[in-house]
Amino acid sequence: MKVFSIKELLDESPSLMTKEVFVNGWVKSVRSRRFIDLNDGSTIKDLQIVIEGSKFASDFLKKITIGIALRVFGTIVISLGKKQSIEIIAKEIKIYSEISHNYLRGTILQPKHHSFEKLREQAHLRFRTRLFSAILRIRHQLAFSIHHFFHKHNFYYIHTPIITTSDAEGAGKMFRITSFNLENIPNHGYLDDFFGCSTYLTVSGQLAGETAAMALGKIYTFGPTFRAENSNTSRHLSEFWMVEPEMAFYELEDNMDLAETLLKSLLNDVLNNCVEDLDFLNWSFIKNQKPKFEGQNIVEILYFIKQHSFARVSYSEAIEILLSSNLNKKGKFKYPIRWGMDLQSEHERFLVDKYFGVPVIIFDYPADIKAFYMRINDDSKTVRAMDVLFPRIGEIIGGSQREERYDILLNRMKAFQIDEKVLWWYLDTRRFGSAPHSGFGLGLERLVQFTTGMSNIRDVIPYPRTPKHADF
Ligand code: 4AD
Ligand code: MG
C-alpha cells in the first residue's frame, strides 16, 4: 500500500475520504494520549492522528512522546476539530525509536520559544522547527524557479569550476586550496602542490561563464562561492550560493531588464507556490521586525515589489540626491557622502526606503571602486556597473556590461596589477570574436532572506559558514 506524504494527503483529501493509508512522520505534540500531531516536513501543516478508546495499551501510548518517529496506518475521516480539515483514526502505530527525556530536555525540540542563536547552535535539529522548515521549502522553490526561469528563456546551465587558478576576479579574498601538510611545506612551494600551481575556492563563476557565453549565447552558472573576508554582518556568509547569468550581445540596459524580470518572476513563484509557509513567516516577521517599507507584512511587500517598476538612477545622480538630503545636511549620516565613495548601507536604505520607495538599480559607478572587467564609459571615470538594491538587505544583485575591447581590458588589468599570464584564456575571448556582453550575480541567500523576512542570513542556509564558525 502506498505511503502518503502529509502534503499529498491534504491536497488529495476529497478523493481519499474513508480510505486506509500509511503515513510517516515525527510527533510534534501529544494531547491527553488521544491526539497526536504528526509532521513529515512535506508541508508546514501537521496531521492529526486520533487514538480511539482502548485500541492501544496505555504502556504503549506512554512511549509516544514529542520528537519520535512513527508510522501510522489508519482511516482518513473529516475532522470535527476546527484546526484541521481531515484526521486519521489510527489502527496500527509503529514506533521507530524512543527518545530519552533527559536528552530531549537540552534540545530545541522542546516545544517552547528558542532564540535564533540557540537554533543555530543546534543547526542539525533546527530542520524540525516550523520556522526553519518553512524557510527551506521557500529556498527550494527559489532555487527551482531560478532553473525554470532560465530554461524557459533559453539559457544553458553551465557548471563552472569550484577550484580555480585565478585570484584575479577582484570580488574578495580567496580561500587557498592545497594538499600540502602545512607543518612541512616543500621547498618549491606551489610547484610541488597537487595541481602544480596556486589554487583557490572560487569567488564567482563569472570569468568562466563569460567564455561559455561567447559561444553558447546565453548561459547561467549556479553554485557555491566562497569569500575569505572577515565580514561579520547579518548579510555576509563565507560560503554562499550565487546564480550568475551571462549574455552575449547584451548591453547594460538589457542586463537591468533581465535582472528586474528575473527577480519579479521569482517572487511571483513564491507567492503562488508557498502560500502556507509565507503565511507562517508573515506572522513571525511582524512579531520580530518593525517593517518600514511599503506594506505591512512580507506578503504585501512581495506583491508591492512584483507590481512596481524598479527605479534606475546613475551613481552620480544618486550622490546628488544623497548630498541634497536633509540627513546629509544635518550630519545624520554616519559616513558623509561624496562622489567616489562606495555607498554604505545607511545611504542605500535612504535611497530605497525613503527617497524612491521601490527597489533601486544604481548604474555607472566610479571605475576605481569596481572590478577590472567592467566596461569603461566615454567619460573614462565611470564603468557600466549596476547594483540592484532591495529594502532591508541592500545589494541583492551586482553586475555589469563587460569590457569587450582587448586593449582597454589589458590596460585595466595592468592598472589593477593583474598578471595577464594568469588570465591569458580570459583575454582570448577578446581576441577571437569579441562582442558586447553583460551579466550579473544574484546571491541566493540574500534573496531567501528578503523573501522570508529573516533578519540574519545565517538563518536561511542549513549550515552557515562565517568567520570562526564552521561548526557542523
Ligand atoms: O557583487 P558581487 O561580488 O559580484 C560578483 O561576484 C560578480 N562576479 C557577479 C557577476 O557579475 N557575475 O556578488 C554578487 C551578489 C551580491 O549582490 C550579493 O547578493 C551576493 O552575491 N553576495 C553575497 N551573499 C552572501 N554573502 C556574501 N559574502 C556575499 N557577497 C556577495
Ligand atoms: Mg557587489
CSV table of N, CA and C and ligand atoms in Angstrom, one decimal, residues 171 227 342 369-370 373-374 386-387 395-399 441 446, ligand 2:
chain,number,residue,atom,x,y,z
A,171,ALA,N,36.7,40.0,-6.6
A,171,ALA,CA,35.4,40.1,-5.8
A,171,ALA,C,35.7,39.9,-4.3
A,227,ARG,N,34.1,33.3,0.0
A,227,ARG,CA,34.9,34.6,0.3
A,227,ARG,C,35.5,34.5,1.7
A,342,ASP,N,32.1,54.3,-2.0
A,342,ASP,CA,31.2,53.2,-2.1
A,342,ASP,C,30.0,53.6,-1.2
A,369,ILE,N,36.1,52.0,-7.8
A,369,ILE,CA,35.6,51.1,-6.7
A,369,ILE,C,34.9,49.8,-7.3
A,370,LYS,N,35.1,49.6,-8.6
A,370,LYS,CA,34.5,48.4,-9.2
A,370,LYS,C,35.6,47.5,-9.9
A,373,TYR,N,37.0,44.2,-15.0
A,373,TYR,CA,36.4,43.7,-16.2
A,373,TYR,C,35.1,44.5,-16.6
A,374,MET,N,34.8,45.6,-15.9
A,374,MET,CA,33.6,46.3,-16.2
A,374,MET,C,33.9,47.3,-17.3
A,386,MET,N,26.2,47.8,-12.5
A,386,MET,CA,24.9,48.0,-11.9
A,386,MET,C,24.7,47.2,-10.6
A,387,ASP,N,24.1,47.8,-9.6
A,387,ASP,CA,23.8,47.1,-8.4
A,387,ASP,C,22.3,47.2,-8.2
A,395,GLU,N,22.2,45.5,-1.3
A,395,GLU,CA,22.5,44.9,-2.6
A,395,GLU,C,22.1,43.4,-2.7
A,396,ILE,N,21.3,43.1,-3.7
A,396,ILE,CA,20.9,41.8,-3.9
A,396,ILE,C,21.5,41.2,-5.1
A,397,ILE,N,21.8,42.1,-6.1
A,397,ILE,CA,22.4,41.8,-7.4
A,397,ILE,C,23.6,42.7,-7.6
A,398,GLY,N,24.7,42.2,-8.1
A,398,GLY,CA,25.8,43.0,-8.6
A,398,GLY,C,26.2,42.6,-10.0
A,399,GLY,N,26.3,43.5,-11.0
A,399,GLY,CA,26.7,43.0,-12.3
A,399,GLY,C,27.2,44.1,-13.2
A,441,GLY,N,25.4,38.8,-10.9
A,441,GLY,CA,25.3,37.7,-9.8
A,441,GLY,C,24.2,38.0,-8.8
A,446,ARG,N,20.7,36.1,0.0
A,446,ARG,CA,20.1,37.4,0.2
A,446,ARG,C,18.7,37.4,-0.3
B,2,MG,MG,28.8,43.7,-5.4
